[in-house]
Amino acid sequence: MKKSLLWLLLLSCCSTPCSGSGDEPDVRCLKSFLRSVVDPGGALKSSWNFNNATKGYICGFTGVTCWSADQHRVWSLRLSGLGLQGPFPRGLQDCASMTGTLDLSSNSFAGPIPADISLQLPFVTSLNLSYNGFRGPIPPGMGKMGEFLAHVDLGHNQLSGQIPLELSRLRFLASMNVANNSLSGPIPAFLQGFPAASFAGNDGLCGAPLDRRCPASARSRMQISGESSVGAAVGFVLGFAVAFYFPQWFSRRLHPYVYRFL
Ligand SMILES: *[C@@H]1O[C@H](CO)[C@@H](O)[C@H](O)[C@H]1NC(C)=O
Ligand SMILES: *[C@@H]1O[C@H](CO)[C@@H](O)[C@H](O)[C@H]1NC(C)=O
Ligand SMILES: *[C@@H]1O[C@H](CO)[C@@H](O)[C@H](O)[C@H]1NC(C)=O
């Protein structure tokens, strides 16, 4: 009895912030985001004023969309074309309710896409990093965003290396754009259904849906990716069957969605 009381206390303490600055997680998230970006035009600084006593004031910030009028949690962050610079911004893992869009497109962000992006953005459905200066590989860890991520736009950066096979774990991928980068190697089988324009402008990419054939040495890799996409399809069907017959296993995870869309 005493033990469970202790647990209750611990749990309630962790679900409401009980340490550090005393900020709610979403406020902490936006504060560290603001600290980590370079904002020469002042687009964020002029709007993101944290000295505000109004409840849910962060929902009025430039680019911030909250869940609803009485749910002051960040749903989407749309910051396209604001002249922002710096590395991939930090702090997003504290916006734990962010299940909509992260749009950083058409800015001047640079450096790598973080390897642990799935930990920073575990639930976003749409990720737009296009028209920046991101360079280095597409992190294989992006495949771990597979529960929700449906739209990925990495076009017009300086990304290099091969498209990681781990992205086959993005089961709900509905659109994918990596055009105008410096990617190379074969396009994995599970991406060959997307239009050629999604892959254009990468000198080293080969295979369907592009016209450029891959050298024989690259084909064995495509074979492997073909098998893994069969595996993914089986997993997908299984996942649905389980979700259908044992909905209680999924209800907690899906709750935010149900809440949002009903
Ligand atoms: C405080 O937030 C409210 C709601 O978003 C907004 O209308 C108001 O202008 C803000 N006040 C300041 C001083 O930023
Ligand atoms: C990403 O942003 C660019 C530039 O703002 C836009 O043209 C493109 O349509 C966006 N992609 C997606 C998938 O929304
Ligand atoms: C890639 O570049 C071509 C030619 O400049 C352009 O038409 C296309 O819109 C670009 N796509 C992306 C995603 O950058």
XYZ file of N, CA and C in Angstrom, residues 39-139:
303
model
N 18.518 33.781 -35.672
C 17.300 34.413 -36.189
C 17.611 35.855 -36.597
N 18.424 36.032 -37.659
C 18.912 37.384 -37.979
C 17.796 38.361 -38.320
N 16.682 37.873 -38.897
C 15.590 38.778 -39.237
C 14.660 39.058 -38.063
N 14.898 38.347 -36.955
C 14.060 38.554 -35.770
C 12.643 38.021 -35.906
N 12.407 37.132 -36.894
C 11.052 36.635 -37.136
C 10.476 35.931 -35.912
N 11.324 35.163 -35.216
C 10.836 34.480 -34.016
C 10.913 35.399 -32.804
N 12.058 36.052 -32.632
C 12.251 36.897 -31.448
C 11.138 37.927 -31.292
N 10.654 38.444 -32.420
C 9.639 39.495 -32.332
C 8.283 38.945 -31.897
N 8.095 37.647 -32.024
C 6.782 37.074 -31.719
C 6.809 36.149 -30.495
N 7.901 35.446 -30.326
C 7.973 34.462 -29.252
C 8.374 35.137 -27.938
N 7.416 35.808 -27.324
C 7.660 36.507 -26.072
C 7.139 35.659 -24.911
N 8.082 35.206 -24.087
C 7.697 34.286 -23.006
C 7.234 35.010 -21.740
N 7.325 36.335 -21.737
C 6.818 37.077 -20.574
C 5.359 37.437 -20.805
N 4.503 36.448 -20.577
C 3.099 36.645 -20.910
C 2.284 35.819 -19.918
N 1.352 36.466 -19.261
C 0.589 35.788 -18.220
C -0.656 35.086 -18.770
N -0.981 35.339 -20.036
C -2.168 34.709 -20.625
C -1.979 33.197 -20.699
N -3.006 32.472 -20.345
C -2.940 31.015 -20.425
C -2.816 30.597 -21.899
N -1.927 29.679 -22.171
C -1.778 29.185 -23.538
C -1.217 30.204 -24.515
N -0.446 31.155 -24.003
C 0.062 32.227 -24.872
C 0.961 31.708 -25.982
N 1.618 30.564 -25.758
C 2.530 30.052 -26.799
C 1.773 29.719 -28.086
N 0.466 29.480 -27.959
C -0.320 29.118 -29.140
C -0.483 30.293 -30.098
N -0.145 31.497 -29.645
C -0.216 32.668 -30.510
C 1.101 32.999 -31.186
N 2.136 32.227 -30.895
C 3.458 32.490 -31.478
C 3.451 32.217 -32.986
N 4.240 32.998 -33.723
C 4.477 32.729 -35.152
C 4.827 31.258 -35.371
N 4.086 30.600 -36.241
C 4.405 29.231 -36.638
C 3.879 28.140 -35.732
N 3.382 28.497 -34.559
C 2.926 27.466 -33.611
C 1.439 27.213 -33.794
N 1.068 25.950 -33.974
C -0.334 25.560 -33.944
C -0.531 24.639 -32.759
N -1.513 24.947 -31.906
C -1.797 24.075 -30.776
C -2.927 23.121 -31.114
N -3.107 22.162 -30.232
C -4.118 21.141 -30.474
C -5.518 21.723 -30.618
N -5.874 22.595 -29.675
C -7.205 23.185 -29.706
C -7.183 24.357 -28.741
N -8.272 25.095 -28.684
C -8.312 26.309 -27.883
C -8.030 26.028 -26.399
N -8.409 24.850 -25.928
C -8.187 24.583 -24.507
C -7.101 23.522 -24.262
N -6.434 23.091 -25.325
C -5.305 22.163 -25.183
C -4.059 22.893 -25.643
N -3.344 23.469 -24.704
C -2.240 24.338 -25.086
C -0.954 23.564 -25.290
N -1.052 22.519 -26.095
C 0.125 21.734 -26.426
C 0.442 21.964 -27.896
N 1.743 21.970 -28.208
C 2.143 22.235 -29.593
C 1.782 21.041 -30.477
N 1.045 21.325 -31.543
C 0.621 20.291 -32.490
C 1.543 20.319 -33.710
N 1.776 21.527 -34.250
C 2.645 21.690 -35.412
C 3.512 22.927 -35.256
N 4.639 22.885 -35.937
C 5.555 24.015 -35.952
C 5.892 24.279 -37.418
N 5.358 25.374 -37.945
C 5.569 25.692 -39.371
C 6.380 26.968 -39.485
N 7.644 26.823 -39.800
C 8.572 27.954 -39.767
C 9.294 28.100 -41.094
N 8.521 27.959 -42.172
C 9.112 28.030 -43.509
C 9.467 29.467 -43.889
N 10.633 29.635 -44.499
C 10.987 30.923 -45.102
C 11.126 32.082 -44.142
N 11.682 31.852 -42.966
C 11.845 32.930 -41.986
C 13.300 33.375 -41.849
N 14.161 32.895 -42.747
C 15.565 33.303 -42.698
C 16.331 32.729 -41.516
N 15.859 31.592 -40.997
C 16.504 30.998 -39.810
C 17.792 30.276 -40.212
N 18.755 30.283 -39.276
C 20.050 29.651 -39.516
C 20.450 28.817 -38.309
N 21.569 28.115 -38.472
C 22.101 27.320 -37.373
C 21.922 25.845 -37.612
N 22.358 25.035 -36.648
C 22.195 23.588 -36.803
C 20.741 23.187 -36.576
N 20.439 21.911 -36.807
C 19.092 21.400 -36.539
C 18.714 21.787 -35.100
N 17.576 22.470 -34.921
C 17.275 23.054 -33.603
C 17.096 21.999 -32.508
N 17.422 22.420 -31.297
C 17.330 21.515 -30.151
C 16.076 21.793 -29.325
N 15.700 20.814 -28.538
C 14.621 21.008 -27.570
C 13.304 20.392 -27.971
N 13.201 19.931 -29.226
C 11.900 19.469 -29.705
C 11.366 18.247 -28.958
N 12.276 17.495 -28.332
C 11.789 16.311 -27.610
C 10.860 16.697 -26.456
N 10.927 17.957 -26.007
C 10.012 18.391 -24.940
C 8.623 18.750 -25.469
N 8.506 18.936 -26.773
C 7.176 19.126 -27.369
C 6.602 17.740 -27.662
N 6.320 17.007 -26.594
C 6.001 15.589 -26.746
C 4.642 15.342 -27.392
N 3.832 16.376 -27.515
C 2.512 16.198 -28.142
C 2.516 16.592 -29.605
N 3.708 16.815 -30.145
C 3.778 17.276 -31.529
C 3.538 16.120 -32.475
N 2.311 16.011 -32.940
C 1.937 14.899 -33.815
C 1.561 15.388 -35.207
N 1.715 16.676 -35.451
C 1.405 17.220 -36.776
C 2.646 17.365 -37.623
N 2.967 18.612 -37.961
C 4.026 18.917 -38.928
C 5.188 19.645 -38.278
N 6.398 19.275 -38.664
C 7.550 20.142 -38.438
C 8.013 20.616 -39.809
N 7.850 21.897 -40.071
C 8.253 22.467 -41.355
C 9.330 23.523 -41.128
N 10.558 23.172 -41.468
C 11.684 24.108 -41.360
C 12.154 24.524 -42.754
N 11.325 24.286 -43.764
C 11.774 24.443 -45.150
C 12.116 25.887 -45.497
N 12.920 26.032 -46.537
C 13.280 27.353 -47.079
C 13.879 28.287 -46.040
N 14.778 27.756 -45.244
C 15.597 28.558 -44.343
C 17.059 28.289 -44.678
N 17.951 28.613 -43.762
C 19.374 28.355 -44.035
C 19.970 27.467 -42.953
N 19.188 26.509 -42.476
C 19.740 25.559 -41.509
C 20.844 24.748 -42.183
N 21.823 24.328 -41.387
C 22.969 23.617 -41.956
C 23.413 22.520 -40.999
N 24.373 21.733 -41.439
C 24.885 20.656 -40.605
C 24.059 19.397 -40.775
N 24.347 18.388 -39.947
C 23.694 17.091 -40.146
C 22.238 17.068 -39.656
N 21.459 16.167 -40.228
C 20.168 15.813 -39.632
C 20.515 14.877 -38.472
N 20.059 15.180 -37.243
C 20.552 14.398 -36.102
C 20.228 12.906 -36.215
N 21.200 12.091 -35.806
C 21.037 10.638 -35.882
C 19.870 10.174 -35.017
N 19.592 10.915 -33.927
C 18.529 10.493 -33.009
C 17.238 11.268 -33.267
N 16.995 11.625 -34.508
C 15.809 12.432 -34.829
C 14.520 11.732 -34.390
N 14.536 10.406 -34.352
C 13.310 9.692 -33.941
C 13.016 9.899 -32.457
N 14.050 10.202 -31.674
C 13.822 10.484 -30.249
C 13.347 11.924 -30.071
N 13.786 12.803 -30.945
C 13.383 14.202 -30.826
C 11.976 14.436 -31.355
N 11.585 13.666 -32.360
C 10.290 13.870 -33.017
C 9.572 12.534 -33.175
N 9.231 11.882 -32.082
C 8.734 10.511 -32.215
C 7.370 10.387 -32.903
N 6.563 11.448 -32.927
C 5.185 11.286 -33.390
C 4.787 12.149 -34.580
N 5.715 12.954 -35.148
C 5.269 13.843 -36.227
C 4.832 13.035 -37.446
N 3.828 13.560 -38.152
C 3.344 12.876 -39.346
C 3.930 13.483 -40.615
N 4.433 14.719 -40.511
C 4.980 15.364 -41.694
C 6.246 16.130 -41.324
N 7.311 15.864 -42.070
C 8.606 16.475 -41.787
C 9.108 17.138 -43.057
N 9.266 18.459 -43.014
C 9.742 19.165 -44.199
C 11.009 19.936 -43.874
N 12.132 19.416 -44.354
C 13.428 20.059 -44.134
C 13.987 20.588 -45.455
N 13.131 20.681 -46.472
C 13.624 21.009 -47.818
C 14.132 22.446 -47.914
N 14.951 22.681 -48.909
C 15.511 24.023 -49.182
C 16.249 24.595 -47.985
N 17.205 23.832 -47.475
C 18.132 24.289 -46.447
C 19.528 23.843 -46.856
N 20.447 23.877 -45.919
C 21.802 23.437 -46.214
C 22.179 22.206 -45.409
N 21.216 21.339 -45.126
C 21.547 20.125 -44.373
C 22.479 19.251 -45.207
N 23.498 18.714 -44.545
C 24.450 17.876 -45.274
C 24.766 16.618 -44.478
N 25.474 15.694 -45.142
C 25.754 14.406 -44.514
C 24.673 13.410 -44.879
N 24.692 12.254 -44.223
C 23.772 11.182 -44.615
C 22.342 11.408 -44.120
N 21.398 10.762 -44.786
C 20.051 10.630 -44.227
C 20.187 9.622 -43.084
N 19.895 10.003 -41.826
C 20.185 9.069 -40.737
C 19.291 7.817 -40.796
